[in-house]
Amino acid sequence: MSRIGKLPIVLPAKVDVSVKDGVITVKGPKGELSQKLNPELTIKVEDGHIYVERPNDERQSRAQHGLYRALIHNMVVGVSEGYKKEMELVGVGYRATANGQVLELALGFSHAIYLRLPAEIKVEAKSERNKNPLIILESSDKQLLGQVCAKIRSLRKPEPYKGKGIKFVGEVIRRKSGKSASAK
């Protein structure tokens, strides 16, 4: 039995779940999310819990069991609490400004980069004196939020010598010593 798949998902108050035609829909205070399901799996909603069950012990069924349980759990947490990611711009002259759903980034290139973000994501840019600029992204969809963060980070990945680039708050960058340290 899958350790993840067999765990029940607790439904918080104000969250409604419906399963129709192989699609599960979760509604809550932060929004509504839906996910197409594998037809082999069965979903049961009983007394404030969601149970995901599989038909057999084949390898594919076991893998799908844990996957869909995790996806449904992420949807429930997303519509009830939401997800938040904070990214930090490390480097001289690196700036970020948010105008509605457009994020403008100055990352040391000869031009500014403009990113239009999906409507499901709320963006905020903070710049304080003597601190690195922050980009704060919030959404109810964990998968979409992760994709957007990966896209933003790919524009200027943190480099190992000076640590310049876009990184998540709290992320530790493995640093390397330069040529002068190894020449001795």
PDB file of C-alpha atoms in Angstrom:
ATOM      1  CA  MET A   1       0.000   0.000   0.000  1.00  0.00           C
ATOM      2  CA  SER A   2       1.260   3.455  -0.893  1.00  0.00           C
ATOM      3  CA  ARG A   3       2.218   5.365   2.250  1.00  0.00           C
ATOM      4  CA  ILE A   4       1.117   8.664   0.718  1.00  0.00           C
ATOM      5  CA  GLY A   5      -1.908   7.333  -1.165  1.00  0.00           C
ATOM      6  CA  LYS A   6      -3.559   5.646   1.802  1.00  0.00           C
ATOM      7  CA  LEU A   7      -3.589   8.804   3.953  1.00  0.00           C
ATOM      8  CA  PRO A   8      -6.990  10.515   4.060  1.00  0.00           C
ATOM      9  CA  ILE A   9      -7.225  14.180   3.054  1.00  0.00           C
ATOM     10  CA  VAL A  10      -8.912  16.305   5.720  1.00  0.00           C
ATOM     11  CA  LEU A  11     -11.410  18.796   4.300  1.00  0.00           C
ATOM     12  CA  PRO A  12     -11.320  22.172   6.078  1.00  0.00           C
ATOM     13  CA  ALA A  13     -14.517  24.148   6.645  1.00  0.00           C
ATOM     14  CA  LYS A  14     -15.759  26.177   3.644  1.00  0.00           C
ATOM     15  CA  VAL A  15     -14.182  23.763   1.125  1.00  0.00           C
ATOM     16  CA  ASP A  16     -16.478  21.843  -1.234  1.00  0.00           C
ATOM     17  CA  VAL A  17     -15.424  18.864  -3.364  1.00  0.00           C
ATOM     18  CA  SER A  18     -17.289  17.359  -6.314  1.00  0.00           C
ATOM     19  CA  VAL A  19     -16.344  14.515  -8.657  1.00  0.00           C
ATOM     20  CA  LYS A  20     -18.049  14.358 -12.080  1.00  0.00           C
ATOM     21  CA  ASP A  21     -17.046  12.606 -15.307  1.00  0.00           C
ATOM     22  CA  GLY A  22     -13.486  11.900 -14.154  1.00  0.00           C
ATOM     23  CA  VAL A  23     -12.810  15.487 -13.044  1.00  0.00           C
ATOM     24  CA  ILE A  24     -12.468  16.546  -9.406  1.00  0.00           C
ATOM     25  CA  THR A  25     -13.353  20.146  -8.570  1.00  0.00           C
ATOM     26  CA  VAL A  26     -12.371  21.803  -5.281  1.00  0.00           C
ATOM     27  CA  LYS A  27     -13.948  25.145  -4.300  1.00  0.00           C
ATOM     28  CA  GLY A  28     -12.882  27.287  -1.366  1.00  0.00           C
ATOM     29  CA  PRO A  29     -12.424  30.856  -0.164  1.00  0.00           C
ATOM     30  CA  LYS A  30      -9.249  31.380  -2.261  1.00  0.00           C
ATOM     31  CA  GLY A  31     -10.706  30.099  -5.537  1.00  0.00           C
ATOM     32  CA  GLU A  32     -11.619  26.998  -7.491  1.00  0.00           C
ATOM     33  CA  LEU A  33      -9.342  24.304  -8.946  1.00  0.00           C
ATOM     34  CA  SER A  34     -10.070  21.211 -11.007  1.00  0.00           C
ATOM     35  CA  GLN A  35      -8.013  18.189 -12.030  1.00  0.00           C
ATOM     36  CA  LYS A  36      -8.675  15.379 -14.505  1.00  0.00           C
ATOM     37  CA  LEU A  37      -8.415  12.004 -12.769  1.00  0.00           C
ATOM     38  CA  ASN A  38      -7.138   8.613 -13.840  1.00  0.00           C
ATOM     39  CA  PRO A  39     -10.292   6.545 -14.568  1.00  0.00           C
ATOM     40  CA  GLU A  40      -8.891   3.524 -12.680  1.00  0.00           C
ATOM     41  CA  LEU A  41      -8.813   5.368  -9.328  1.00  0.00           C
ATOM     42  CA  THR A  42     -11.908   5.907  -7.203  1.00  0.00           C
ATOM     43  CA  ILE A  43     -12.445   8.977  -5.029  1.00  0.00           C
ATOM     44  CA  LYS A  44     -14.697   8.826  -1.972  1.00  0.00           C
ATOM     45  CA  VAL A  45     -15.800  11.880   0.013  1.00  0.00           C
ATOM     46  CA  GLU A  46     -17.034  10.823   3.460  1.00  0.00           C
ATOM     47  CA  ASP A  47     -17.582  12.832   6.678  1.00  0.00           C
ATOM     48  CA  GLY A  48     -15.009  15.570   6.048  1.00  0.00           C
ATOM     49  CA  HIS A  49     -12.336  13.344   4.483  1.00  0.00           C
ATOM     50  CA  ILE A  50     -11.342  12.409   0.932  1.00  0.00           C
ATOM     51  CA  TYR A  51     -10.112   8.878   0.254  1.00  0.00           C
ATOM     52  CA  VAL A  52      -8.263   7.813  -2.910  1.00  0.00           C
ATOM     53  CA  GLU A  53      -8.466   4.084  -3.692  1.00  0.00           C
ATOM     54  CA  ARG A  54      -6.822   1.992  -6.382  1.00  0.00           C
ATOM     55  CA  PRO A  55      -8.144  -1.185  -8.035  1.00  0.00           C
ATOM     56  CA  ASN A  56      -5.019  -3.397  -7.839  1.00  0.00           C
ATOM     57  CA  ASP A  57      -1.374  -3.570  -6.775  1.00  0.00           C
ATOM     58  CA  GLU A  58       0.218  -3.121 -10.197  1.00  0.00           C
ATOM     59  CA  ARG A  59       3.186  -0.786 -10.397  1.00  0.00           C
ATOM     60  CA  GLN A  60       1.350   1.839 -12.480  1.00  0.00           C
ATOM     61  CA  SER A  61      -1.657   1.851 -10.126  1.00  0.00           C
ATOM     62  CA  ARG A  62       0.564   2.292  -7.074  1.00  0.00           C
ATOM     63  CA  ALA A  63       2.352   5.253  -8.677  1.00  0.00           C
ATOM     64  CA  GLN A  64      -0.915   6.924  -9.722  1.00  0.00           C
ATOM     65  CA  HIS A  65      -2.382   6.358  -6.248  1.00  0.00           C
ATOM     66  CA  GLY A  66       0.197   8.500  -4.451  1.00  0.00           C
ATOM     67  CA  LEU A  67       0.376  11.065  -7.258  1.00  0.00           C
ATOM     68  CA  TYR A  68      -3.335  11.842  -7.376  1.00  0.00           C
ATOM     69  CA  ARG A  69      -3.639  11.906  -3.594  1.00  0.00           C
ATOM     70  CA  ALA A  70      -0.833  14.511  -3.488  1.00  0.00           C
ATOM     71  CA  LEU A  71      -2.423  16.555  -6.306  1.00  0.00           C
ATOM     72  CA  ILE A  72      -5.815  16.600  -4.565  1.00  0.00           C
ATOM     73  CA  HIS A  73      -4.185  17.527  -1.236  1.00  0.00           C
ATOM     74  CA  ASN A  74      -2.351  20.438  -2.919  1.00  0.00           C
ATOM     75  CA  MET A  75      -5.656  21.620  -4.393  1.00  0.00           C
ATOM     76  CA  VAL A  76      -7.406  21.518  -0.993  1.00  0.00           C
ATOM     77  CA  VAL A  77      -4.579  23.423   0.707  1.00  0.00           C
ATOM     78  CA  GLY A  78      -4.457  25.916  -2.174  1.00  0.00           C
ATOM     79  CA  VAL A  79      -8.136  26.885  -2.083  1.00  0.00           C
ATOM     80  CA  SER A  80      -8.205  27.074   1.720  1.00  0.00           C
ATOM     81  CA  GLU A  81      -4.843  28.676   2.629  1.00  0.00           C
ATOM     82  CA  GLY A  82      -3.055  29.432  -0.652  1.00  0.00           C
ATOM     83  CA  TYR A  83       0.636  29.247  -1.514  1.00  0.00           C
ATOM     84  CA  LYS A  84       3.255  31.982  -1.284  1.00  0.00           C
ATOM     85  CA  LYS A  85       6.794  32.189  -2.703  1.00  0.00           C
ATOM     86  CA  GLU A  86       9.340  34.915  -2.073  1.00  0.00           C
ATOM     87  CA  MET A  87      12.233  35.513  -4.455  1.00  0.00           C
ATOM     88  CA  GLU A  88      15.233  37.731  -3.833  1.00  0.00           C
ATOM     89  CA  LEU A  89      17.268  39.637  -6.455  1.00  0.00           C
ATOM     90  CA  VAL A  90      20.946  39.658  -5.477  1.00  0.00           C
ATOM     91  CA  GLY A  91      23.171  41.982  -7.485  1.00  0.00           C
ATOM     92  CA  VAL A  92      24.084  45.625  -7.965  1.00  0.00           C
ATOM     93  CA  GLY A  93      21.390  47.454  -9.900  1.00  0.00           C
ATOM     94  CA  TYR A  94      18.939  44.518  -9.955  1.00  0.00           C
ATOM     95  CA  ARG A  95      15.384  45.851  -9.608  1.00  0.00           C
ATOM     96  CA  ALA A  96      11.821  44.568  -9.840  1.00  0.00           C
ATOM     97  CA  THR A  97       8.571  46.513 -10.217  1.00  0.00           C
ATOM     98  CA  ALA A  98       5.046  45.155 -10.507  1.00  0.00           C
ATOM     99  CA  ASN A  99       2.327  46.955 -12.488  1.00  0.00           C
ATOM    100  CA  GLY A 100      -0.844  44.868 -12.302  1.00  0.00           C
ATOM    101  CA  GLN A 101      -0.003  41.487 -13.835  1.00  0.00           C
ATOM    102  CA  VAL A 102       3.185  42.722 -15.527  1.00  0.00           C
ATOM    103  CA  LEU A 103       6.508  42.220 -13.759  1.00  0.00           C
ATOM    104  CA  GLU A 104       9.377  44.434 -14.928  1.00  0.00           C
ATOM    105  CA  LEU A 105      12.872  43.175 -14.113  1.00  0.00           C
ATOM    106  CA  ALA A 106      16.205  44.990 -14.489  1.00  0.00           C
ATOM    107  CA  LEU A 107      18.806  42.207 -14.255  1.00  0.00           C
ATOM    108  CA  GLY A 108      21.988  43.757 -15.641  1.00  0.00           C
ATOM    109  CA  PHE A 109      21.087  43.235 -19.293  1.00  0.00           C
ATOM    110  CA  SER A 110      21.020  46.149 -21.749  1.00  0.00           C
ATOM    111  CA  HIS A 111      17.213  46.122 -21.619  1.00  0.00           C
ATOM    112  CA  ALA A 112      14.442  45.566 -19.072  1.00  0.00           C
ATOM    113  CA  ILE A 113      12.531  42.269 -19.091  1.00  0.00           C
ATOM    114  CA  TYR A 114       8.725  42.384 -18.968  1.00  0.00           C
ATOM    115  CA  LEU A 115       6.824  39.268 -17.857  1.00  0.00           C
ATOM    116  CA  ARG A 116       3.037  39.028 -18.117  1.00  0.00           C
ATOM    117  CA  LEU A 117       1.882  36.749 -15.292  1.00  0.00           C
ATOM    118  CA  PRO A 118      -1.293  34.618 -15.319  1.00  0.00           C
ATOM    119  CA  ALA A 119      -4.407  36.113 -13.705  1.00  0.00           C
ATOM    120  CA  GLU A 120      -4.384  33.426 -10.977  1.00  0.00           C
ATOM    121  CA  ILE A 121      -1.127  34.798  -9.523  1.00  0.00           C
ATOM    122  CA  LYS A 122      -0.874  37.922  -7.361  1.00  0.00           C
ATOM    123  CA  VAL A 123       2.498  39.635  -7.591  1.00  0.00           C
ATOM    124  CA  GLU A 124       4.096  42.228  -5.351  1.00  0.00           C
ATOM    125  CA  ALA A 125       7.575  43.769  -5.583  1.00  0.00           C
ATOM    126  CA  LYS A 126       9.290  45.270  -2.531  1.00  0.00           C
ATOM    127  CA  SER A 127      12.412  47.409  -2.523  1.00  0.00           C
ATOM    128  CA  GLU A 128      13.860  48.651   0.762  1.00  0.00           C
ATOM    129  CA  ARG A 129      17.015  50.634   1.259  1.00  0.00           C
ATOM    130  CA  ASN A 130      20.155  48.527   1.918  1.00  0.00           C
ATOM    131  CA  LYS A 131      18.222  45.285   1.269  1.00  0.00           C
ATOM    132  CA  ASN A 132      17.858  43.119  -1.798  1.00  0.00           C
ATOM    133  CA  PRO A 133      14.636  43.628  -3.804  1.00  0.00           C
ATOM    134  CA  LEU A 134      11.936  41.000  -3.188  1.00  0.00           C
ATOM    135  CA  ILE A 135       9.308  39.515  -5.485  1.00  0.00           C
ATOM    136  CA  ILE A 136       6.346  38.009  -3.612  1.00  0.00           C
ATOM    137  CA  LEU A 137       4.078  35.667  -5.576  1.00  0.00           C
ATOM    138  CA  GLU A 138       0.802  34.238  -4.223  1.00  0.00           C
ATOM    139  CA  SER A 139      -1.636  31.758  -5.771  1.00  0.00           C
ATOM    140  CA  SER A 140      -4.004  28.921  -4.970  1.00  0.00           C
ATOM    141  CA  ASP A 141      -2.464  26.725  -7.702  1.00  0.00           C
ATOM    142  CA  LYS A 142       0.830  25.249  -6.460  1.00  0.00           C
ATOM    143  CA  GLN A 143       1.835  23.848  -9.852  1.00  0.00           C
ATOM    144  CA  LEU A 144       1.304  27.131 -11.731  1.00  0.00           C
ATOM    145  CA  LEU A 145       3.111  29.083  -9.000  1.00  0.00           C
ATOM    146  CA  GLY A 146       6.115  26.755  -9.238  1.00  0.00           C
ATOM    147  CA  GLN A 147       6.243  27.093 -13.026  1.00  0.00           C
ATOM    148  CA  VAL A 148       6.165  30.896 -12.876  1.00  0.00           C
ATOM    149  CA  CYS A 149       8.874  30.952 -10.178  1.00  0.00           C
ATOM    150  CA  ALA A 150      11.058  28.640 -12.284  1.00  0.00           C
ATOM    151  CA  LYS A 151      10.596  30.915 -15.317  1.00  0.00           C
ATOM    152  CA  ILE A 152      11.563  34.022 -13.319  1.00  0.00           C
ATOM    153  CA  ARG A 153      14.589  32.255 -11.795  1.00  0.00           C
ATOM    154  CA  SER A 154      15.763  31.023 -15.223  1.00  0.00           C
ATOM    155  CA  LEU A 155      16.216  34.636 -16.387  1.00  0.00           C
ATOM    156  CA  ARG A 156      19.261  35.030 -14.110  1.00  0.00           C
ATOM    157  CA  LYS A 157      20.199  31.931 -12.101  1.00  0.00           C
ATOM    158  CA  PRO A 158      22.409  32.472  -9.036  1.00  0.00           C
ATOM    159  CA  GLU A 159      26.058  32.018  -9.953  1.00  0.00           C
ATOM    160  CA  PRO A 160      28.478  30.269  -7.570  1.00  0.00           C
ATOM    161  CA  TYR A 161      31.299  32.862  -7.440  1.00  0.00           C
ATOM    162  CA  LYS A 162      29.598  36.063  -6.271  1.00  0.00           C
ATOM    163  CA  GLY A 163      26.103  34.683  -5.615  1.00  0.00           C
ATOM    164  CA  LYS A 164      24.438  37.169  -7.985  1.00  0.00           C
ATOM    165  CA  GLY A 165      21.098  36.285  -9.538  1.00  0.00           C
ATOM    166  CA  ILE A 166      17.491  35.493  -8.604  1.00  0.00           C
ATOM    167  CA  LYS A 167      17.066  33.053  -5.728  1.00  0.00           C
ATOM    168  CA  PHE A 168      14.357  31.969  -3.319  1.00  0.00           C
ATOM    169  CA  VAL A 169      14.410  33.541   0.141  1.00  0.00           C
ATOM    170  CA  GLY A 170      16.254  31.136   2.423  1.00  0.00           C
ATOM    171  CA  GLU A 171      17.916  29.232  -0.440  1.00  0.00           C
ATOM    172  CA  VAL A 172      21.589  28.465   0.153  1.00  0.00           C
ATOM    173  CA  ILE A 173      23.861  28.840  -2.865  1.00  0.00           C
ATOM    174  CA  ARG A 174      26.972  26.647  -2.961  1.00  0.00           C
ATOM    175  CA  ARG A 175      29.857  29.040  -3.329  1.00  0.00           C
ATOM    176  CA  LYS A 176      33.155  28.419  -5.102  1.00  0.00           C
ATOM    177  CA  SER A 177      36.467  30.123  -4.539  1.00  0.00           C
ATOM    178  CA  GLY A 178      37.907  31.905  -7.540  1.00  0.00           C
ATOM    179  CA  LYS A 179      41.191  31.375  -9.417  1.00  0.00           C
ATOM    180  CA  SER A 180      43.285  33.245  -6.849  1.00  0.00           C
ATOM    181  CA  ALA A 181      42.384  30.848  -3.995  1.00  0.00           C
ATOM    182  CA  SER A 182      43.419  27.722  -5.918  1.00  0.00           C
ATOM    183  CA  ALA A 183      46.642  29.168  -7.450  1.00  0.00           C
ATOM    184  CA  LYS A 184      48.649  28.893  -4.234  1.00  0.00           C
TER     185      LYS A 184
END
